[in-house]
Short mmCIF file of C-alpha atoms in Angstrom, two decimals:
data_model
loop_
_atom_site.label_atom_id
_atom_site.label_comp_id
_atom_site.label_asym_id
_atom_site.label_seq_id
_atom_site.Cartn_x
_atom_site.Cartn_y
_atom_site.Cartn_z
CA THR A 1246 -39.55 -2.79 -59.21
CA MET A 1247 -36.99 -4.80 -57.34
CA GLU A 1248 -33.29 -4.59 -57.95
CA PRO A 1249 -31.57 -7.88 -58.63
CA GLU A 1250 -29.64 -9.29 -55.65
CA THR A 1251 -25.90 -8.76 -55.78
CA PRO A 1252 -24.07 -12.07 -55.55
CA ILE A 1253 -22.05 -12.59 -52.37
CA ASN A 1254 -18.33 -12.55 -52.88
CA ASN A 1255 -17.02 -15.54 -50.94
CA THR A 1256 -13.38 -14.79 -51.69
CA THR A 1257 -13.02 -12.40 -48.74
CA PRO A 1258 -11.16 -14.25 -45.98
CA PRO A 1259 -12.78 -14.32 -42.52
CA PRO A 1260 -11.37 -11.79 -40.03
CA VAL A 1261 -8.36 -13.04 -38.14
CA VAL A 1262 -8.92 -13.16 -34.39
CA VAL A 1263 -5.68 -12.74 -32.54
CA GLU A 1264 -5.92 -14.06 -29.03
CA THR A 1265 -3.60 -12.32 -26.63
CA PRO A 1266 -2.74 -14.30 -23.54
CA THR A 1267 -4.34 -12.81 -20.46
CA ASP A 1268 -2.60 -12.57 -17.13
CA PRO A 1269 -4.10 -15.31 -14.98
CA VAL A 1270 -3.62 -13.29 -11.81
CA THR A 1271 -5.51 -10.08 -11.13
CA THR A 1272 -3.29 -7.13 -10.27
CA TYR A 1273 -4.11 -4.18 -8.03
CA GLN A 1274 -2.57 -0.70 -7.89
CA TYR A 1275 -2.42 0.32 -4.27
CA ASN A 1276 -0.40 3.19 -2.75
CA GLY A 1277 1.63 3.46 -5.95
CA GLN A 1278 2.63 -0.23 -5.96
CA THR A 1279 1.44 -3.26 -7.87
CA PHE A 1280 0.10 -6.19 -5.87
CA TYR A 1281 -1.32 -9.50 -6.98
CA ASP A 1282 -4.43 -11.49 -6.18
CA ILE A 1283 -2.46 -14.13 -4.32
CA CYS A 1284 -4.77 -15.75 -1.81
CA CYS A 1285 -5.54 -17.78 0.38
CA ASP A 1286 -2.75 -19.74 2.08
CA ALA A 1287 -1.34 -18.62 5.41
CA ASP A 1288 2.03 -17.92 3.69
CA ASP A 1289 0.27 -15.40 1.45
CA LEU A 1290 -0.22 -13.09 4.45
CA ASN A 1291 3.55 -12.43 4.43
CA ASN A 1292 4.03 -12.46 0.67
CA SER A 1293 5.01 -8.87 -0.20
CA GLU A 1294 3.54 -9.33 -3.70
CA SER A 1295 0.11 -10.26 -2.31
CA LEU A 1296 -2.47 -7.61 -1.48
CA LEU A 1297 -2.93 -9.61 1.76
CA SER A 1298 0.38 -8.13 2.97
CA GLN A 1299 -1.33 -4.74 3.21
CA ARG A 1300 -3.01 -4.40 6.59
CA VAL A 1301 -3.58 -0.70 7.29
CA ILE A 1302 -6.72 1.21 6.31
CA LEU A 1303 -6.35 5.00 6.64
CA PHE A 1304 -9.21 7.42 7.31
CA SER A 1305 -9.94 11.07 6.71
CA TYR A 1306 -10.02 13.48 9.64
CA ASP A 1307 -12.94 12.81 12.01
CA GLN A 1308 -14.35 10.13 9.65
CA ALA A 1309 -15.15 6.44 9.97
CA THR A 1310 -16.07 5.90 6.33
CA VAL A 1311 -13.76 3.58 4.39
CA GLU A 1312 -12.35 5.29 1.28
CA PRO A 1313 -12.89 3.46 -2.06
CA ASN A 1314 -9.17 2.83 -2.56
CA TYR A 1315 -9.22 0.39 0.38
CA GLN A 1316 -12.08 -1.78 -0.92
CA ASP A 1317 -9.76 -4.32 -2.63
CA VAL A 1318 -7.68 -4.72 0.55
CA ILE A 1319 -10.82 -5.37 2.58
CA LYS A 1320 -12.22 -7.79 -0.02
CA ILE A 1321 -9.08 -9.92 -0.16
CA HIS A 1322 -8.87 -10.15 3.66
CA ALA A 1323 -12.57 -11.08 3.81
CA ARG A 1324 -11.92 -13.73 1.18
CA TYR A 1325 -9.01 -15.07 3.19
CA LEU A 1326 -11.22 -15.37 6.28
CA SER A 1327 -14.05 -17.06 4.34
CA GLU A 1328 -11.61 -19.60 2.84
CA ASN A 1329 -9.84 -20.19 6.17
CA PRO A 1330 -12.56 -20.73 8.83
CA SER A 1331 -9.98 -21.12 11.61
CA ALA A 1332 -8.37 -17.74 10.86
CA VAL A 1333 -9.08 -14.96 13.36
CA MET A 1334 -8.29 -11.24 13.21
CA VAL A 1335 -8.48 -8.16 15.41
CA LEU A 1336 -9.28 -4.83 13.83
CA GLU A 1337 -7.44 -2.18 15.81
CA GLY A 1338 -9.08 1.25 15.52
CA HIS A 1339 -6.90 4.32 16.00
CA ALA A 1340 -7.30 8.10 15.96
CA ASP A 1341 -4.97 11.08 15.88
CA GLU A 1342 -4.37 13.15 19.00
CA ARG A 1343 -7.00 15.80 18.28
CA GLY A 1344 -10.20 15.42 20.30
CA THR A 1345 -10.80 14.10 23.79
CA PRO A 1346 -9.54 10.62 24.75
CA GLU A 1347 -13.16 9.43 25.05
CA TYR A 1348 -14.11 10.77 21.66
CA ASN A 1349 -11.07 9.18 20.04
CA LEU A 1350 -11.80 5.81 21.62
CA ALA A 1351 -15.32 5.96 20.21
CA LEU A 1352 -14.00 7.04 16.78
CA GLY A 1353 -11.45 4.23 16.73
CA GLU A 1354 -14.26 1.76 17.46
CA LYS A 1355 -16.45 3.23 14.69
CA ARG A 1356 -13.55 2.84 12.25
CA GLY A 1357 -13.01 -0.76 13.26
CA ASN A 1358 -16.71 -1.49 12.90
CA SER A 1359 -16.77 0.10 9.42
CA VAL A 1360 -14.09 -2.34 8.26
CA LEU A 1361 -15.82 -5.22 10.09
CA ASN A 1362 -19.16 -4.50 8.35
CA LEU A 1363 -17.52 -4.39 4.91
CA MET A 1364 -15.71 -7.70 5.56
CA ARG A 1365 -18.95 -9.29 6.72
CA ALA A 1366 -20.67 -8.08 3.53
CA GLN A 1367 -17.89 -9.81 1.58
CA GLY A 1368 -18.52 -13.15 3.30
CA ALA A 1369 -16.27 -13.11 6.37
CA SER A 1370 -17.79 -14.59 9.51
CA ALA A 1371 -18.41 -12.25 12.46
CA GLY A 1372 -16.97 -14.91 14.77
CA GLN A 1373 -13.58 -14.50 13.07
CA ILE A 1374 -13.29 -10.75 13.66
CA SER A 1375 -13.16 -8.63 16.77
CA VAL A 1376 -12.71 -4.86 17.08
CA VAL A 1377 -10.65 -3.03 19.67
CA SER A 1378 -10.09 0.72 19.86
CA PHE A 1379 -6.93 2.33 21.07
CA GLY A 1380 -8.09 5.86 20.30
CA GLU A 1381 -5.07 8.14 20.32
CA GLU A 1382 -3.00 5.92 22.64
CA LYS A 1383 -0.81 4.10 20.07
CA PRO A 1384 0.29 6.56 17.37
CA VAL A 1385 2.63 5.35 14.62
CA ALA A 1386 3.76 8.90 13.94
CA LEU A 1387 4.57 11.56 16.52
CA CYS A 1388 4.26 15.08 15.17
CA ASN A 1389 2.16 18.20 15.11
CA ASP A 1390 0.81 18.44 11.53
CA ASP A 1391 -1.71 16.69 9.30
CA SER A 1392 0.87 14.76 7.22
CA CYS A 1393 1.73 12.95 10.41
CA TRP A 1394 -1.71 12.84 12.03
CA SER A 1395 -3.13 11.19 8.88
CA GLN A 1396 -0.94 8.11 9.53
CA ASN A 1397 -2.52 7.73 12.97
CA ARG A 1398 -6.12 7.72 11.68
CA ARG A 1399 -6.23 4.03 10.87
CA VAL A 1400 -7.49 0.53 11.34
CA ARG A 1401 -4.77 -2.09 11.57
CA ILE A 1402 -5.59 -5.69 10.62
CA VAL A 1403 -3.90 -8.10 13.01
CA TYR A 1404 -4.21 -11.87 12.50
CA THR A 1405 -4.21 -13.75 15.80
CA ALA A 1406 -4.76 -17.13 14.10
CA ARG A 1407 -3.96 -17.90 10.47
#
């Protein structure tokens, strides 16, 4: 035996959809600061609110693997290059003072190439990027402990044409 169908009550109002305005600009949290997805004019490179203003990638001891927290920085610089075909950059690879000068030159080059490969994967042209290694020769911090050495294990992004 079938139950009779219950009539539908059409007096219930439809759910109210409240649209909240969304921020039109993506934000990034990087080194404890908020940056914005402001790209891709040459002036944006010097805009302190743009993630493009961040140009140093730090590395762990004796490593050339880019840490996940630097992915957004690399992506926005790759996007800048792809949208500005005349832009050119040098990736300067650096190491701390531990290890032989030869080893540190090779490590600085590996670090630069790691950043280069990620930028290429994001659409930057290889012809726009070159890598140079300074090894341990150009430290930004002079000291004798890891808090200082960690600042020297880096790749610095230098635009030679914007």
